[in-house]
mmCIF file of C-alpha atoms in Angstrom:
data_model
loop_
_atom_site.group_PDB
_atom_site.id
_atom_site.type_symbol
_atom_site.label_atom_id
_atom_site.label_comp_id
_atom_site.label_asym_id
_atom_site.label_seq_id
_atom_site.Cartn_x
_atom_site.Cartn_y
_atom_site.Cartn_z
ATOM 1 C CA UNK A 1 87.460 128.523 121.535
ATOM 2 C CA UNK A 2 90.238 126.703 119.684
ATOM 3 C CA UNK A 3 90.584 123.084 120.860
ATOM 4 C CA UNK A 4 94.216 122.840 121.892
ATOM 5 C CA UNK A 5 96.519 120.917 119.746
ATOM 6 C CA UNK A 6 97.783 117.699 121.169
ATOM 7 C CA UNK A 7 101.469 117.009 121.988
ATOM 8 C CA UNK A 8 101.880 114.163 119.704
ATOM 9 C CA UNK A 9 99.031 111.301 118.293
ATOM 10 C CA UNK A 10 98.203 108.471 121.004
ATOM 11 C CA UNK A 11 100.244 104.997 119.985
ATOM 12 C CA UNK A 12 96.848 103.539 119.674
ATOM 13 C CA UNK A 13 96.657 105.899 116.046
ATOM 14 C CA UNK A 14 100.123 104.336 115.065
ATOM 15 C CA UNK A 15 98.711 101.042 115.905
ATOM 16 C CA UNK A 16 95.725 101.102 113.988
ATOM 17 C CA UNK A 17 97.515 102.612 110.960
ATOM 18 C CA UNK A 18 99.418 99.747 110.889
ATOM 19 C CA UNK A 19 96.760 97.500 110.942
ATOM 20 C CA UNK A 20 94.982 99.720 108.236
ATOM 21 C CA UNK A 21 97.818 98.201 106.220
ATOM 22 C CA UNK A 22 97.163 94.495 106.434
ATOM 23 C CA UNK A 23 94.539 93.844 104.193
ATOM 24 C CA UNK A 24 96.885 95.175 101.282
ATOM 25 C CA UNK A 25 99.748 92.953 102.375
ATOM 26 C CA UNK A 26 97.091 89.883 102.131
ATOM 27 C CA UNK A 27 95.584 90.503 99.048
ATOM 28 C CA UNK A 28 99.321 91.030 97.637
ATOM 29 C CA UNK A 29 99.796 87.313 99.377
ATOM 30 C CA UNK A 30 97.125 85.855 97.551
ATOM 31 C CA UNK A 31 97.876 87.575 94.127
ATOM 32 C CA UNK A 32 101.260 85.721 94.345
ATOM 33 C CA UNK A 33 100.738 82.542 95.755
ATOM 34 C CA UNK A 34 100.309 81.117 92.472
ATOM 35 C CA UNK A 35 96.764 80.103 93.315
ATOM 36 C CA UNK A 36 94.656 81.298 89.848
ATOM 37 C CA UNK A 37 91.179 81.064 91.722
ATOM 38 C CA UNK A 38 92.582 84.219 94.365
ATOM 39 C CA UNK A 39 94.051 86.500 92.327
ATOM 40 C CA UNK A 40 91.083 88.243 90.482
ATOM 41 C CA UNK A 41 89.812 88.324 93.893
ATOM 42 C CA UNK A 42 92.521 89.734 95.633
ATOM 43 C CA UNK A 43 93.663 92.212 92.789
ATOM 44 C CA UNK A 44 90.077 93.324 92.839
ATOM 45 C CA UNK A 45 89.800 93.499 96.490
ATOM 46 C CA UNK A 46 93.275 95.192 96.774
ATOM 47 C CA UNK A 47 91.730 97.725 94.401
ATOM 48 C CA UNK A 48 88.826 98.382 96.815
ATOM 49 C CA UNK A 49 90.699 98.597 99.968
ATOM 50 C CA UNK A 50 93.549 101.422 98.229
ATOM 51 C CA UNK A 51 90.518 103.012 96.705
ATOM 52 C CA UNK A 52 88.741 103.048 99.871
ATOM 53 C CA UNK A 53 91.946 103.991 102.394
ATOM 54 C CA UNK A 54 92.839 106.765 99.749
ATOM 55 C CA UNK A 55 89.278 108.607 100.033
ATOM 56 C CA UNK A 56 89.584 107.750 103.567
ATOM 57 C CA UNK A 57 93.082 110.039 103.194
ATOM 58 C CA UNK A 58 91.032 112.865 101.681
ATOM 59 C CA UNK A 59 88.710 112.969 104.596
ATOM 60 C CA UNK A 60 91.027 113.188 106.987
ATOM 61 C CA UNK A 61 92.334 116.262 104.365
ATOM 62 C CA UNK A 62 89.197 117.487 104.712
ATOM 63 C CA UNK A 63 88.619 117.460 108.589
ATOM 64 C CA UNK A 64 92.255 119.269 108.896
ATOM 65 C CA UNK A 65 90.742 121.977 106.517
ATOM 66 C CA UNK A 66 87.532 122.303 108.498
ATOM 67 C CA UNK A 67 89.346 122.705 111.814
ATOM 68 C CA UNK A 68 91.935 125.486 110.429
ATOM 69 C CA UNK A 69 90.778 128.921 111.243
ATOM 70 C CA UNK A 70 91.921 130.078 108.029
ATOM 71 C CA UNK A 71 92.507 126.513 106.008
ATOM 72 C CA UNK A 72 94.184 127.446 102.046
ATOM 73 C CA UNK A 73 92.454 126.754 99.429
ATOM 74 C CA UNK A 74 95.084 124.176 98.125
ATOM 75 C CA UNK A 75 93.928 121.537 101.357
ATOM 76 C CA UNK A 76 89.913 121.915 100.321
ATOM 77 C CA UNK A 77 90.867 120.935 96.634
ATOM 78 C CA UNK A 78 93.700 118.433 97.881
ATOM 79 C CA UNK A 79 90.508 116.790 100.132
ATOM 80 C CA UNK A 80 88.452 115.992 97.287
ATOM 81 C CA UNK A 81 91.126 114.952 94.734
ATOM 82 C CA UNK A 82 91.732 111.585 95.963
ATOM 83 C CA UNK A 83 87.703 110.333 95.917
ATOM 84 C CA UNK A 84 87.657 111.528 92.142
ATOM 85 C CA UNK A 85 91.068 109.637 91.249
ATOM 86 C CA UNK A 86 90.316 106.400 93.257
ATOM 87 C CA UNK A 87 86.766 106.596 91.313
ATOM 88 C CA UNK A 88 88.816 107.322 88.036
ATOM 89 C CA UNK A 89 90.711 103.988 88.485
ATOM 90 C CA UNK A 90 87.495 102.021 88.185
ATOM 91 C CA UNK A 91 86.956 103.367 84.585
ATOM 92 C CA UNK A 92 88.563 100.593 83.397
ATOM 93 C CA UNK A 93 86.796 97.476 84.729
ATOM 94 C CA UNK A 94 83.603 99.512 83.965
ATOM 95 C CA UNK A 95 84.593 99.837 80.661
ATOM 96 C CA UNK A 96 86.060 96.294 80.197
ATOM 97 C CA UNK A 97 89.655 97.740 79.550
ATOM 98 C CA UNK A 98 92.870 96.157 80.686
ATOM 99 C CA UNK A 99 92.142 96.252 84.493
ATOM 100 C CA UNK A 100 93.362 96.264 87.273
ATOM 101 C CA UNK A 101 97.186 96.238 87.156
ATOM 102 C CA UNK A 102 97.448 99.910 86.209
ATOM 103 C CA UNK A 103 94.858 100.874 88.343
ATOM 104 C CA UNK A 104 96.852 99.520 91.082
ATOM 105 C CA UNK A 105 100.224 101.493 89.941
ATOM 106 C CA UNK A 106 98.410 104.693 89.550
ATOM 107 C CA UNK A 107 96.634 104.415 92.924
ATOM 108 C CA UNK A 108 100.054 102.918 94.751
ATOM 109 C CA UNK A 109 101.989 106.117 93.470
ATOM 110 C CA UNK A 110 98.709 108.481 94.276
ATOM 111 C CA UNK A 111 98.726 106.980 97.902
ATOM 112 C CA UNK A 112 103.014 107.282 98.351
ATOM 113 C CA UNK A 113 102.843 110.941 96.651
ATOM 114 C CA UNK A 114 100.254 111.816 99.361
ATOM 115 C CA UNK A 115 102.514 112.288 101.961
ATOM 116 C CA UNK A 116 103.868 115.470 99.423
ATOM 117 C CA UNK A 117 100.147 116.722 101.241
ATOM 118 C CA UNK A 118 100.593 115.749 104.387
ATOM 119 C CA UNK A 119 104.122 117.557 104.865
ATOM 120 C CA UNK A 120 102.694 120.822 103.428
ATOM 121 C CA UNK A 121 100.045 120.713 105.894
ATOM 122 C CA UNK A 122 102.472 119.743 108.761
ATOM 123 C CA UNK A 123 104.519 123.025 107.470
ATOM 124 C CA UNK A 124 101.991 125.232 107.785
ATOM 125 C CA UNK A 125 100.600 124.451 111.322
ATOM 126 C CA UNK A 126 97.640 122.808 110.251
ATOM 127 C CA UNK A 127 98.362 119.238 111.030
ATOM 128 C CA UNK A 128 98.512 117.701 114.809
ATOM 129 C CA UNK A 129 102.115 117.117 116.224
ATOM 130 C CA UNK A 130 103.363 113.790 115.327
ATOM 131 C CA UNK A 131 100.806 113.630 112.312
ATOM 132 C CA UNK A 132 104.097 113.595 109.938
ATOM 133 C CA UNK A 133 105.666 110.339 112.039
ATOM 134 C CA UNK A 134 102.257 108.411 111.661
ATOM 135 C CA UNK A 135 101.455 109.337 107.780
ATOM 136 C CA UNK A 136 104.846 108.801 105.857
ATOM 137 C CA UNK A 137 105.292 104.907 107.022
ATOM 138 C CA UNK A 138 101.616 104.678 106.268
ATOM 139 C CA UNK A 139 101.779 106.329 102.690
ATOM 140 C CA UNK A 140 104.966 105.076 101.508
ATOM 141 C CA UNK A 141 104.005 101.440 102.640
ATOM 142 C CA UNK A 142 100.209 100.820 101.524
ATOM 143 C CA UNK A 143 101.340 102.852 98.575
ATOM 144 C CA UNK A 144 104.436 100.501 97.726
ATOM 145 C CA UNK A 145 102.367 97.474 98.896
ATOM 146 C CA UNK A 146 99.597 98.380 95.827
ATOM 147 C CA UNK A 147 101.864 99.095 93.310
ATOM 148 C CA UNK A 148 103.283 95.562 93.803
ATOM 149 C CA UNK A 149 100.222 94.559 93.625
ATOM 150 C CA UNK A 150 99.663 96.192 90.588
ATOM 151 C CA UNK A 151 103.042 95.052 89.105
ATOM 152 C CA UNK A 152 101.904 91.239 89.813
ATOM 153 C CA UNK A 153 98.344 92.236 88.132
ATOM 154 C CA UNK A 154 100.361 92.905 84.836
#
């Protein structure tokens, strides 16, 4: 038996998500304070926490897919997109390149565009009521909030 779909997420989800937006904000604080010993740190732990949130993202892709009676194939490849482009963005401190500034912009716009996602899945009934209120401040804010942070990295 189908598991009935709630009326709407509990606050406590909007609350959290918030929160899940704080380290970002910090690390963008310490990139700018002028303060050379925190900035590698915080552009490299800014780069772990979007990398990290942004798989996160495509597990919660995939858990909507697993519960769908009938999930499209366009949410199973959407799932595992974002773990392969947040490991992508490392290529470049592996590598020695110019890192992380770009990183951060590519990931930032990844993490805004998401929402594209979470709307189709919202249209098509496979997404919980209120799941569209909770994911576009949370996508368009962490994902503005590491492109700055990726801007300041430059």
């Amino acid at each position: 038996m189908e598991p009935e779909k709630p009326d709407r997420l509990p606050p406590l989800a909007m609350q959290l998500g918030w929160a899940g937006i704080l380290p970002m904000v910090g690390a963008l604080l310490a990139a700018v304070s002028g303060e050379p010993r925190f900035q590698f740190a915080a552009f490299a732990l800014g780069h772990a926490y979007a990398a990290l949130i942004f798989s996160f993202l495509g597990g919660l892709w995939w858990g909507l897919a697993a519960r769908a009676e009938n999930a499209p194939n366009w949410l199973w490849y959407a799932s595992v997109a974002p773990s392969l482009l947040a490991l992508a963005t490392f290529v470049p401190w592996v590598l020695g390149w110019p890192w992380p500034g770009y990183s951060l912009i590519v990931l930032g716009l990844a993490i805004a565009t998401s929402f594209a996602v979470d709307k189709r899945a919202d249209a098509q009934g496979i997404a919980p009521t209120g799941w569209l209120r909770l994911r576009r401040p949370l996508s368009y804010g962490l994902g503005a909030a590491t492109a700055l942070l990726g801007f300041a990295a430059l």
